Coordinates of C-alpha atoms in Angstrom, one line a residue:
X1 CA 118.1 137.7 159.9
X2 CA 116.0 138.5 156.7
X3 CA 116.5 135.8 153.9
X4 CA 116.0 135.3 150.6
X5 CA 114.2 132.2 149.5
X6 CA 113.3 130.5 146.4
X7 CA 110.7 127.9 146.4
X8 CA 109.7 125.6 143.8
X9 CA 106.9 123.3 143.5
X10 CA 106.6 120.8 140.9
X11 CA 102.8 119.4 139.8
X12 CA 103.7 115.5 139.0
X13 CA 100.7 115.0 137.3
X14 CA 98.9 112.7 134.0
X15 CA 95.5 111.7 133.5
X16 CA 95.1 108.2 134.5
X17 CA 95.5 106.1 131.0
X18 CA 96.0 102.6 132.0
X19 CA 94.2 99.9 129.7
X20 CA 95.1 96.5 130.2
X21 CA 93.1 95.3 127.1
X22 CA 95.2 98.1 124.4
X23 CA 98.9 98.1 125.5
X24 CA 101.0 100.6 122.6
X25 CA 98.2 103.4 122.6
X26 CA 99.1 107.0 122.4
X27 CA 98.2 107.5 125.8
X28 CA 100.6 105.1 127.5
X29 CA 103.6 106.7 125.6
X30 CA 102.6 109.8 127.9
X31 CA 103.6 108.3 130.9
X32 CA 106.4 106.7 129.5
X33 CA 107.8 109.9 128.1
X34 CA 107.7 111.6 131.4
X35 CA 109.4 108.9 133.0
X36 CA 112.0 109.3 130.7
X37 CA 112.5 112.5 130.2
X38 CA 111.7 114.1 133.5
X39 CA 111.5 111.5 136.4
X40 CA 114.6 109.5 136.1
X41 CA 116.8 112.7 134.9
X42 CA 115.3 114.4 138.5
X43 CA 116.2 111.3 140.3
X44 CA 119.7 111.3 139.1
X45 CA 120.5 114.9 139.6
X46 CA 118.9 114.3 142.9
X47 CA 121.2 111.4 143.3
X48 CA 124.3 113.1 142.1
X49 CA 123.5 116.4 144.3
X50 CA 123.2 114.5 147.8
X51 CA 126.3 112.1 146.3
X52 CA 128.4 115.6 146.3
X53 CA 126.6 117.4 149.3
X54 CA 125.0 120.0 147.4
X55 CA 121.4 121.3 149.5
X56 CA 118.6 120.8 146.9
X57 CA 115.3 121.9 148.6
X58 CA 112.0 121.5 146.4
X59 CA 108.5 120.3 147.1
X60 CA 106.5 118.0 144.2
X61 CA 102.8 117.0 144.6
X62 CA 102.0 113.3 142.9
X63 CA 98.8 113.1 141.8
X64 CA 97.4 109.6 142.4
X65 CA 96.4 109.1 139.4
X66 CA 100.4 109.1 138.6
X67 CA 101.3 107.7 141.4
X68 CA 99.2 104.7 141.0
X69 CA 100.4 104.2 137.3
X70 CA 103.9 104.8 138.5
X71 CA 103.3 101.7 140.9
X72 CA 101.2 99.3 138.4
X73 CA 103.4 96.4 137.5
X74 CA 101.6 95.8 134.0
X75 CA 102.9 99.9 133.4
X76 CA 106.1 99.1 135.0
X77 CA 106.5 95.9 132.5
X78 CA 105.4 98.1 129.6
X79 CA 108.1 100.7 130.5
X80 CA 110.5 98.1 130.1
X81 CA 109.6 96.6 126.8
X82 CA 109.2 100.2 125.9
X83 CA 113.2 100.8 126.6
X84 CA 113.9 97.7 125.4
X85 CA 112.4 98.6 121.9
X86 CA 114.4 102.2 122.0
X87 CA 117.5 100.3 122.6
X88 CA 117.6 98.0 120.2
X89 CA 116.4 100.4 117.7
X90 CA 119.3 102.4 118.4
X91 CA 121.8 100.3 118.0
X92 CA 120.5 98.9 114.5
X93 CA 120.2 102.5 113.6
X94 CA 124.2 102.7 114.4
X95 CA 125.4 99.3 113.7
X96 CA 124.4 99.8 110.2
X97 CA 124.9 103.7 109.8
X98 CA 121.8 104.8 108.7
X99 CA 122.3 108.6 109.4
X100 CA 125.2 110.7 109.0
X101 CA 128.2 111.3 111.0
X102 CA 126.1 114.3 112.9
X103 CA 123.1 112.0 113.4
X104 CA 124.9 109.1 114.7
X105 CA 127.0 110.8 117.2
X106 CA 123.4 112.7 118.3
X107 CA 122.3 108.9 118.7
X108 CA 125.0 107.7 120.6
X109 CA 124.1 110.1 123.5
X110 CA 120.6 109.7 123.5
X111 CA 121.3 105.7 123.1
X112 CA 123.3 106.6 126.0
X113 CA 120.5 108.2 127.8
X114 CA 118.2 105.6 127.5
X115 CA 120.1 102.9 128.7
X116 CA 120.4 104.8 132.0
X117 CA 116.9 104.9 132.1
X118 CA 116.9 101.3 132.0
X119 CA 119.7 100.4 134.4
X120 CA 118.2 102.6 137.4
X121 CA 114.8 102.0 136.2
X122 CA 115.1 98.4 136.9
X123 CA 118.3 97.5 138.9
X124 CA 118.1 100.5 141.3
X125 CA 115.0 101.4 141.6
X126 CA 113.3 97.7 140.9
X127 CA 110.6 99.6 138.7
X128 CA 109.0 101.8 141.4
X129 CA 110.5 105.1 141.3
X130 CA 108.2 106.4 143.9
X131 CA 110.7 104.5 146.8
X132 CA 113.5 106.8 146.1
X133 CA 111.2 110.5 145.9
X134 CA 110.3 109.0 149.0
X135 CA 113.6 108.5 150.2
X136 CA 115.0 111.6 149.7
X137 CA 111.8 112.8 151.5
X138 CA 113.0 111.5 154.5
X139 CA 116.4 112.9 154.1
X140 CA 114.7 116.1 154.1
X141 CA 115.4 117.7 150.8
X142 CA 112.6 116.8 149.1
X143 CA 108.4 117.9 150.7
X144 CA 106.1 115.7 149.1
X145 CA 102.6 117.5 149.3
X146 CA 99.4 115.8 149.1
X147 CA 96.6 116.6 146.2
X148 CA 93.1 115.6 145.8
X149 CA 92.3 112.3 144.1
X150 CA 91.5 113.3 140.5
X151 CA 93.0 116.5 139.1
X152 CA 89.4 118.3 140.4
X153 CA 88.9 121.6 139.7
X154 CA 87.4 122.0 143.4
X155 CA 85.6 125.7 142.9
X156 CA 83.4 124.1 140.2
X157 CA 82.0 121.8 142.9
X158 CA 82.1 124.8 145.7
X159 CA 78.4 124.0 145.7
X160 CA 78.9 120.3 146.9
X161 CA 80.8 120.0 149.7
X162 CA 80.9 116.2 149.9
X163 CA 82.9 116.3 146.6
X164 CA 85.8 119.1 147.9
X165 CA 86.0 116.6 150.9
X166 CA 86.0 113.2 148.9
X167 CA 88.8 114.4 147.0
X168 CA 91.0 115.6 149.6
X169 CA 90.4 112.5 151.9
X170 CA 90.8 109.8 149.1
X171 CA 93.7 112.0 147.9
X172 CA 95.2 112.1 151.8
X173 CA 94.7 108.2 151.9
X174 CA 96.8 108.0 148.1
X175 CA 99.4 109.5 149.9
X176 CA 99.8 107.4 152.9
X177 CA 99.6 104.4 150.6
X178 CA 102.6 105.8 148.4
X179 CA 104.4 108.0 151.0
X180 CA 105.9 107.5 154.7
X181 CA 105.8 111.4 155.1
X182 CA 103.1 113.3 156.7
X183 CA 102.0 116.0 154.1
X184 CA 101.8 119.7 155.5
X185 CA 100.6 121.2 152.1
X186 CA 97.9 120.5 149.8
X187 CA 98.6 120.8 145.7
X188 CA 95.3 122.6 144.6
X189 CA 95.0 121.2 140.9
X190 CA 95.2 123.9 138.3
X191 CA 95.6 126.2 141.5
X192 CA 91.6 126.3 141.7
X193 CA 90.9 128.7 144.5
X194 CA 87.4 129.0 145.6
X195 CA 86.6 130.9 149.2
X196 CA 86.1 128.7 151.9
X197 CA 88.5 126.1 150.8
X198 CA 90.7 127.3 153.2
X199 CA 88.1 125.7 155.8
X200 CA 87.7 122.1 153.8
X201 CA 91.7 122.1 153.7
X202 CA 92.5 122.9 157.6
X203 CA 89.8 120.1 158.6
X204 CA 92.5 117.4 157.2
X205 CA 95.2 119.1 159.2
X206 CA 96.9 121.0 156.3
X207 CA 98.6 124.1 157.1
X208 CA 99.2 125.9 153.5
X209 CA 98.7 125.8 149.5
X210 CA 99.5 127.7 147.0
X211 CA 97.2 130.0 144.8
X212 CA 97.7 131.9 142.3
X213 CA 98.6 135.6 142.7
X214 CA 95.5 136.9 141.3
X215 CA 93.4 135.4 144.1
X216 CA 95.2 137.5 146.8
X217 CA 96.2 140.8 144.6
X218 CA 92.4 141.0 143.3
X219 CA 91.2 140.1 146.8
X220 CA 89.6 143.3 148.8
X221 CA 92.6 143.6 150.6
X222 CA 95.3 143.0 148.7
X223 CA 98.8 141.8 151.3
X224 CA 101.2 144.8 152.0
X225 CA 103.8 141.8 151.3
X226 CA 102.5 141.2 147.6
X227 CA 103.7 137.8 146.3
X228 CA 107.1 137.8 147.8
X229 CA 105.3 136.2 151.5
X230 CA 102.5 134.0 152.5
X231 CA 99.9 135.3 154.0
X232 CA 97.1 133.5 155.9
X233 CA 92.9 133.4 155.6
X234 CA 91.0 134.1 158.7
X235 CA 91.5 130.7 160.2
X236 CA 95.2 130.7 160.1
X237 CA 95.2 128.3 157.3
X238 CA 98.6 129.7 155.4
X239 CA 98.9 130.5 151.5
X240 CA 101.8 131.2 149.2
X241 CA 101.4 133.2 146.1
X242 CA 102.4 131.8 143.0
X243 CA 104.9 134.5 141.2
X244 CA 103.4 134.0 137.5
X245 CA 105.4 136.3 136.5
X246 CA 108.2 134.1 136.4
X247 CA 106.6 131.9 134.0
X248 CA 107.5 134.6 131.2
X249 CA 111.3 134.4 132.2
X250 CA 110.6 130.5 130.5
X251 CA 108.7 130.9 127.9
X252 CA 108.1 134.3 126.7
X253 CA 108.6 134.3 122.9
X254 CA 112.1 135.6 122.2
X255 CA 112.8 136.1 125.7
X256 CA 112.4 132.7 127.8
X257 CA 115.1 130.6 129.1
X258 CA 113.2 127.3 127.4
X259 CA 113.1 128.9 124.0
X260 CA 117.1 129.6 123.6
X261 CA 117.7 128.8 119.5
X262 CA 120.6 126.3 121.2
X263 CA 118.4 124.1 122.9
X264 CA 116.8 121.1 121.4
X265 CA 113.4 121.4 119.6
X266 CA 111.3 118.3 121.2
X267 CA 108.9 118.4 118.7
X268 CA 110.8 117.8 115.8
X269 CA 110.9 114.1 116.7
X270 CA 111.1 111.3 114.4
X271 CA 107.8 109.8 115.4
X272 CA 105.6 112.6 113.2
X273 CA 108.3 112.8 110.6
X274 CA 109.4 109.1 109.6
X275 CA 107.7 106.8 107.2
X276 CA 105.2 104.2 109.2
X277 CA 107.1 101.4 107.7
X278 CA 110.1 103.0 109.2
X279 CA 108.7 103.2 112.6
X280 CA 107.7 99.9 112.8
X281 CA 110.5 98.8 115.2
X282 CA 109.3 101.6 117.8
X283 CA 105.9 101.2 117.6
X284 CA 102.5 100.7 115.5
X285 CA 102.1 104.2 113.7
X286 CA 98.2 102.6 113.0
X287 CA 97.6 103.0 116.3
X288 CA 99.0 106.8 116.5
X289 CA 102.2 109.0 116.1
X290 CA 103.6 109.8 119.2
X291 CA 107.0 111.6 120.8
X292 CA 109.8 109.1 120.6
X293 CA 112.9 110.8 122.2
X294 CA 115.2 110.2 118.7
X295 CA 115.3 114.5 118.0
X296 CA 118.5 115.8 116.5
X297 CA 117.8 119.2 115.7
X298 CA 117.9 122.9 117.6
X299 CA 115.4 125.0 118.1
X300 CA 117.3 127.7 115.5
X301 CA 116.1 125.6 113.0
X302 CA 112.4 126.8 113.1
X303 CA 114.2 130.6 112.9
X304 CA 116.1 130.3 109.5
X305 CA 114.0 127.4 107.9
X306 CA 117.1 124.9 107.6
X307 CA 118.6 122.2 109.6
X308 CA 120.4 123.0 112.8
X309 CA 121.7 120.1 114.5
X310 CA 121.8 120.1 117.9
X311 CA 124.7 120.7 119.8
X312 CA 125.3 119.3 123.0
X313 CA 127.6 121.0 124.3
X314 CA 126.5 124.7 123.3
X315 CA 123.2 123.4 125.2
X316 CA 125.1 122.9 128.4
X317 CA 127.4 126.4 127.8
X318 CA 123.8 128.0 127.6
X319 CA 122.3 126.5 130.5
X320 CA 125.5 127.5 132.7
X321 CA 124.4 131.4 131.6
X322 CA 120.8 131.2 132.3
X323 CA 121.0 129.2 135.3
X324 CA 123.1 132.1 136.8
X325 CA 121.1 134.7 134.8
X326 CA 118.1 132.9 137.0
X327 CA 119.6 133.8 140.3
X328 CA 120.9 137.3 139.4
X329 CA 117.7 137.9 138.1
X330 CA 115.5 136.9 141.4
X331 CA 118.1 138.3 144.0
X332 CA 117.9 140.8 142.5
X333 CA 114.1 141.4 143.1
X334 CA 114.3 139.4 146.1
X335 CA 116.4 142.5 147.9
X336 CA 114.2 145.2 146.0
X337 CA 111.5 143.6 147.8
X338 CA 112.7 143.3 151.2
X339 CA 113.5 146.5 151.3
X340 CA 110.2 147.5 150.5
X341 CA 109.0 145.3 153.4
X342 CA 111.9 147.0 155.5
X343 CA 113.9 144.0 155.8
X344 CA 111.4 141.0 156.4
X345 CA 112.2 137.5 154.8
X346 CA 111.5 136.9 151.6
X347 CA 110.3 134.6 149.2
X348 CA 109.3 133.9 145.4
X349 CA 107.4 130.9 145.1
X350 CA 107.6 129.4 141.6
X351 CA 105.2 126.1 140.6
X352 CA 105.4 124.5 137.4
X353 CA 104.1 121.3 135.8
X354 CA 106.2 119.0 136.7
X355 CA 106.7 117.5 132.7
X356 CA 108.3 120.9 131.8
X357 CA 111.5 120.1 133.3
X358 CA 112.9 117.7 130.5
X359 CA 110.0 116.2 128.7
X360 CA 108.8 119.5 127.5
X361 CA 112.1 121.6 127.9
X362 CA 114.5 118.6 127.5
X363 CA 117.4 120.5 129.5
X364 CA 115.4 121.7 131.8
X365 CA 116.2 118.8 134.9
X366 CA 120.2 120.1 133.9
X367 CA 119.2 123.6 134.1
X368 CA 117.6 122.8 137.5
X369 CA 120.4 120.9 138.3
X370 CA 122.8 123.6 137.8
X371 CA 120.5 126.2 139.8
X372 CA 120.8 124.2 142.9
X373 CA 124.8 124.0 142.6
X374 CA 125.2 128.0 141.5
X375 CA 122.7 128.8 144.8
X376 CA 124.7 126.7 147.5
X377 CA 128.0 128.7 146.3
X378 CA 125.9 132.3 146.7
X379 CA 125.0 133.5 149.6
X380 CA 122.7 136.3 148.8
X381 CA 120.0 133.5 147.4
X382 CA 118.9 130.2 148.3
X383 CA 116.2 127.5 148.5
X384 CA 113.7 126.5 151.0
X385 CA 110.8 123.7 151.0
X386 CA 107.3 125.5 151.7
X387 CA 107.1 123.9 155.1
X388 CA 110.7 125.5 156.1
X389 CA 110.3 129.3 155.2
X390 CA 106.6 129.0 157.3
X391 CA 108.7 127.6 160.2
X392 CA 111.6 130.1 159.8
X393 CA 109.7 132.9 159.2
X394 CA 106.7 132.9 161.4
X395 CA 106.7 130.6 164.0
X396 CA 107.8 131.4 167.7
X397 CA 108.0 134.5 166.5
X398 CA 106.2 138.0 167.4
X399 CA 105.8 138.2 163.5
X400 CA 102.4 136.9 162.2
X401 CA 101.7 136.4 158.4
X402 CA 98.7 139.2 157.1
X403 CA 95.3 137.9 156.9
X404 CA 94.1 138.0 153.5
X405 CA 90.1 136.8 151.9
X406 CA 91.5 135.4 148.4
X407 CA 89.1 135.3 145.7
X408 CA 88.3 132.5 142.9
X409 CA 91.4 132.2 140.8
X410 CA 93.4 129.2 138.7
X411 CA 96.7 129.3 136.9
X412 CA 95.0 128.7 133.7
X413 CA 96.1 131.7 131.1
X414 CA 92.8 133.3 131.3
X415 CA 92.9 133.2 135.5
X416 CA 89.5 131.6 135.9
X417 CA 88.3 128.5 134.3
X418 CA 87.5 129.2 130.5
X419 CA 89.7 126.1 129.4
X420 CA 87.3 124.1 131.8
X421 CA 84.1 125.5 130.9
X422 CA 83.3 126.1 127.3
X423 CA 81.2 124.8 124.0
X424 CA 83.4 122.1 123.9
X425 CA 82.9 120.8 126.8
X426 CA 80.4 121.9 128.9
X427 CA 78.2 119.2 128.4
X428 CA 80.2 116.9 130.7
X429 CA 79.0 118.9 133.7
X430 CA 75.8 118.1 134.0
X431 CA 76.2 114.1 134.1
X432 CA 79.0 114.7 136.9
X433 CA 76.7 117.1 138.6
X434 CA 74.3 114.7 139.2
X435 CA 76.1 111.5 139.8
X436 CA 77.6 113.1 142.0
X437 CA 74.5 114.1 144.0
X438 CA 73.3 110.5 143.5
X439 CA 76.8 109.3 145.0
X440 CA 76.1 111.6 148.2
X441 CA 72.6 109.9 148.5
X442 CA 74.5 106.1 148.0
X443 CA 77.0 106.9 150.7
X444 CA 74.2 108.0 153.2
X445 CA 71.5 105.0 151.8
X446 CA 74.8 102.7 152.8
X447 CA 76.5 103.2 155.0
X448 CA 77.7 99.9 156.5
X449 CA 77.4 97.7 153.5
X450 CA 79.9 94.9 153.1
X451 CA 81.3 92.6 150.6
X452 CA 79.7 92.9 147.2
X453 CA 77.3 95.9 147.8
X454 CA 80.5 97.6 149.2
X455 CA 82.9 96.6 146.1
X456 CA 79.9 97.8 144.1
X457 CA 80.2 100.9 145.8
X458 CA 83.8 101.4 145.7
X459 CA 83.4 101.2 142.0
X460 CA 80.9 104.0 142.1
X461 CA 83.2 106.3 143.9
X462 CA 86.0 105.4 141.8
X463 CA 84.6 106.0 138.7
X464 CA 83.0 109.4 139.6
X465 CA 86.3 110.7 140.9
X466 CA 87.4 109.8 137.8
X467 CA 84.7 111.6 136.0
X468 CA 85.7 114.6 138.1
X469 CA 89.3 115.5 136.8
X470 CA 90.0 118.5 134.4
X471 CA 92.2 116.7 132.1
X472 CA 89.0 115.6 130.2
X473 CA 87.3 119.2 129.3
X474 CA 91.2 120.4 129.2
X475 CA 91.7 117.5 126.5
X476 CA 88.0 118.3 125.1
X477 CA 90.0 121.2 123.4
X478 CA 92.3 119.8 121.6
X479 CA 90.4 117.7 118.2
X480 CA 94.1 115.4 118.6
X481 CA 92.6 114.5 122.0
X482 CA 89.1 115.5 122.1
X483 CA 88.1 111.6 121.3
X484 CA 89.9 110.0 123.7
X485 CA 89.1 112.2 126.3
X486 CA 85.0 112.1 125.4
X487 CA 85.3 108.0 125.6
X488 CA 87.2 108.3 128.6
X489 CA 84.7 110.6 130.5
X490 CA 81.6 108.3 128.9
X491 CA 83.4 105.2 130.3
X492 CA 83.3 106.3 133.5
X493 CA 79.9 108.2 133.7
X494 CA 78.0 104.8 132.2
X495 CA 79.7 103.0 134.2
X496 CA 78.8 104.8 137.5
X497 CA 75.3 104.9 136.2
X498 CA 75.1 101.1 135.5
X499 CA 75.9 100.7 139.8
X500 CA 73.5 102.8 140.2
X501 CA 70.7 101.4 138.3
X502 CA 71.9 98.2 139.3
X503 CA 71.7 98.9 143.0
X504 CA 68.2 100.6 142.5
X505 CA 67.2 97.0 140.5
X506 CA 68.9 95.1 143.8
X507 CA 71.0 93.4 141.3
X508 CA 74.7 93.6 140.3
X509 CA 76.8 91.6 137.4
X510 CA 79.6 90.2 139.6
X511 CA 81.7 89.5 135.7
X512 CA 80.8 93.6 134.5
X513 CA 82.5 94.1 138.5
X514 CA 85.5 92.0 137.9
X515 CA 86.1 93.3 135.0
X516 CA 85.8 97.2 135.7
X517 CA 88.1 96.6 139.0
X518 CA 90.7 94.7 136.2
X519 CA 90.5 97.2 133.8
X520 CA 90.8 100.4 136.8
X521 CA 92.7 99.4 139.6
X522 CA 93.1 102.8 140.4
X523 CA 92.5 103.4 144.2
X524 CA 92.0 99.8 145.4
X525 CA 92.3 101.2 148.7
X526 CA 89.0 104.1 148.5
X527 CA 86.2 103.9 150.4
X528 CA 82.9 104.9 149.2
X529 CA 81.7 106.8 152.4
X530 CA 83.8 109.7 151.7
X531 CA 81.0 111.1 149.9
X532 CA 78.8 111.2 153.2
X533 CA 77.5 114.2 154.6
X534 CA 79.5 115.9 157.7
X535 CA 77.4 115.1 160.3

């Protein structure tokens, strides 16, 4: 029977911006932003889906750089004090009516909200929220994939093959140490495609990734299929297209579901807009403006130049329309493109950063939410996890997916990597080029070192992994982020080089040790001879 599948994957994802030494910077408000705006809101409407027995099938890749933030008690503690700050702001906002009538009952909702996020935060989920994605992992509505341990853009370090297989086994042991499931798929971050990674990624027992559609349509022989099935590379390892064209149905201007006038405008939030003295309750405006959650007008107000307040429930009357004009839409092309492929099953795999749902489109997890319960009353559409629609489809059957050579390709808006590699921040790559290669040379120098050689070690890795994630060049762009992101990347790079030299001098500052493994506790688990050469 030929089927029509949609499958979403969500990129959970943030650059790792723990510092026990600064709490309130910028940078933490990130994480704690996502966890209240997307996270928790996905958790409940996951909750209130299985409460009702509505199938919800979707597959989300945690980076461990999130996922060991998300499980860092001095984060989870900060995240608390963090709510507890909003809370009681809120209420002495109300209690002495300090905005108008439309304002305060704006507030109310949001104060509402917030102490939600506190109550299943802390009393439900006991400040790990990681326990529950993994819960309804096991109950099979949820496939958790696996990613690579920094956000690595893996074809700019095609030429080092220790580094592609460092990041995918450290990633693969992030994953055991956060998850009870057994990943089949492997997030590729930024969807960075190189050929032959198909060979790196089979070695660790995956069986599919995703790419974007470029790298199959542009190959030299492009599937019969298009992007509506996954095809395979010439050692059976299995691929699914990304359909970018479905990005435009969110966010191309005047057309995209995330743009409706209705819905709320996240970025006129009181945190750039307030007085610092004002602000004071929330947080230290010295150290930074930064997104707050307290927003109370639409988006129409950037159209007509005035103040439109937002309306909740027009919101959730617009989000009933588009979530059904969402699954007209893809049926719709879904059965255009079986019959094309006379018949056959058929997919449109849809990926998406994983902060878009609610922290960047704040109705986004209800939109979402409402998609799942419009789908399990149709039955012309529904979902499927990747590992599902490969079973369903192709296995035990006579049926094989087409062999396809995909070329170098990202989901970046220029397709290749000119956010990554450019006069802002192209200088990075030659310092991670060749720490790297020194790395390599550590790992085969020493291989059986114990005890404080092999913590020295450890720290090496660590650190260069760290060096190696895009967020740093990607935040290079931006002059609101380009400093933090050049300290950040200097941190790490100095201190990679100080084990170095420091191993080369046969002498290593057991206090600069301590404190680097205080400061980054990322990855206590890694183990420095990931970098050795296959032998």
């Amino acid at each position: 029977m030929n089927e029509k599948k949609l499958v979403f994957i969500l990129d959970a994802h943030l650059p790792y911006v723990r510092d026990p030494d600064h709490p309130g910077m910028v940078e933490e408000s990130w994480l704690f932003n996502e966890l209240s705006f997307t996270y928790l809101p996905l958790l409940r409407s996951f909750t209130a889906l299985e409460t009702e027995g509505v199938p919800f099938y979707i597959a989300i890749a945690f980076s461990p750089e999130l996922s060991e933030m998300l499980s860092d008690p001095l984060l989870q503690n900060r995240y608390m004090a963090h709510l507890d700050h909003s809370i009681d702001y809120a209420e002495y906002v109300i209690e002495n009516n300090l905005l108008d009538e439309g304002r305060t009952s704006l507030l109310k909702v949001y104060l509402n909200v917030l102490k939600k996020n506190r109550r299943d935060f802390v009393d439900i989920y006991e400040k790990n929220i990681l326990k529950k994605f993994d819960y309804f992992s096991e109950r099979g509505y949820l496939e958790i994939m696996a990613t690579s341990a920094t956000a690595c853009f893996f074809p700019l370090y095609s030429d080092i093959q220790e580094a592609v297989n460092a990041q995918i086994e450290t990633g693969l042991m992030a994953h055991r140490a956060h998850f009870d499931s057994i990943p089949d798929g492997f997030w590729l971050p930024a969807l960075g495609w190189f050929p032959g990674a198909e060979k790196n990624l089979k070695a660790y027992g995956f069986r599919y990734s995703i790419v974007e559609n470029i790298a199959l349509l542009f190959s030299d022989s492009p599937p019969s299929s298009g992007v509506f099935s996954p095809v395979c590379c010439e050692n059976g390892f299995n691929l699914f297209p990304r359909d970018s064209f479905a990005s435009a149905e969110f966010f191309k201007e005047g057309k995209g579901y995330s743009l409706n006038p209705v819905y709320l405008d996240v970025d006129n939030d009181i945190g750039f807009e307030m007085d610092v003295a004002d602000l004071a309750p929330l947080f230290d405006a010295k150290m930074g403006r930064r997104i707050t959650g307290f927003r109370y007008m639409a988006r129409a107000s950037r159209e007509n130049g005035g103040e439109v307040l937002y309306d909740p429930a027009a919101a959730a009357a617009q989000i009933d329309k588009d979530a059904s004009g969402f699954l007209d839409s893809c049926s719709d092309l879904l059965s255009k493109a079986s019959g094309f492929l006379e018949g056959e099953s058929v997919c449109r795999t849809c990926a998406f950063n994983a902060s878009f749902f609610g922290h960047d489109w704040y109705e986004g997890v209800s939109w979402l939410e409402k998609v799942f319960r419009l789908a399990a009353s149709r039955d012309d559409i529904s979902f499927s996890t990747p590992s599902s629609f490969l079973k369903k489809k192709y296995e035990n059957k006579t049926v094989k997916p087409e062999t396809v050579n995909p070329v170098f390709s990202s989901w970046f808006e220029t397709g290749y990597a000119d956010e990554l590699l450019n006069n802002s921040n192209d200088w990075i790559y030659q310092y991670i080029k060749k720490a790297t290669e020194r790395m390599v040379d550590l790992a085969e120098r020493f291989p059986n070192d114990t005890g404080l050689k092999e913590r020295v070690l450890n720290m090496a890795a660590k650190e260069l992994l760290l060096t190696q994630s895009l967020e740093w060049p990607v935040l290079m762009n931006d002059p609101s982020t380009s400093e933090y992101a050049r300290y950040r990347f200097e941190e790490s790079i100095k201190a990679f080089t100080t084990v170095y030299e420091s191993l080369g001098s046969n002498f290593v500052s057991t206090e600069w040790l301590t404190d680097m493994e205080r400061k980054h506790r990322f990855l206590p688990f890694i183990n420095y001879r990931v970098f050795s050469r296959r032998k």
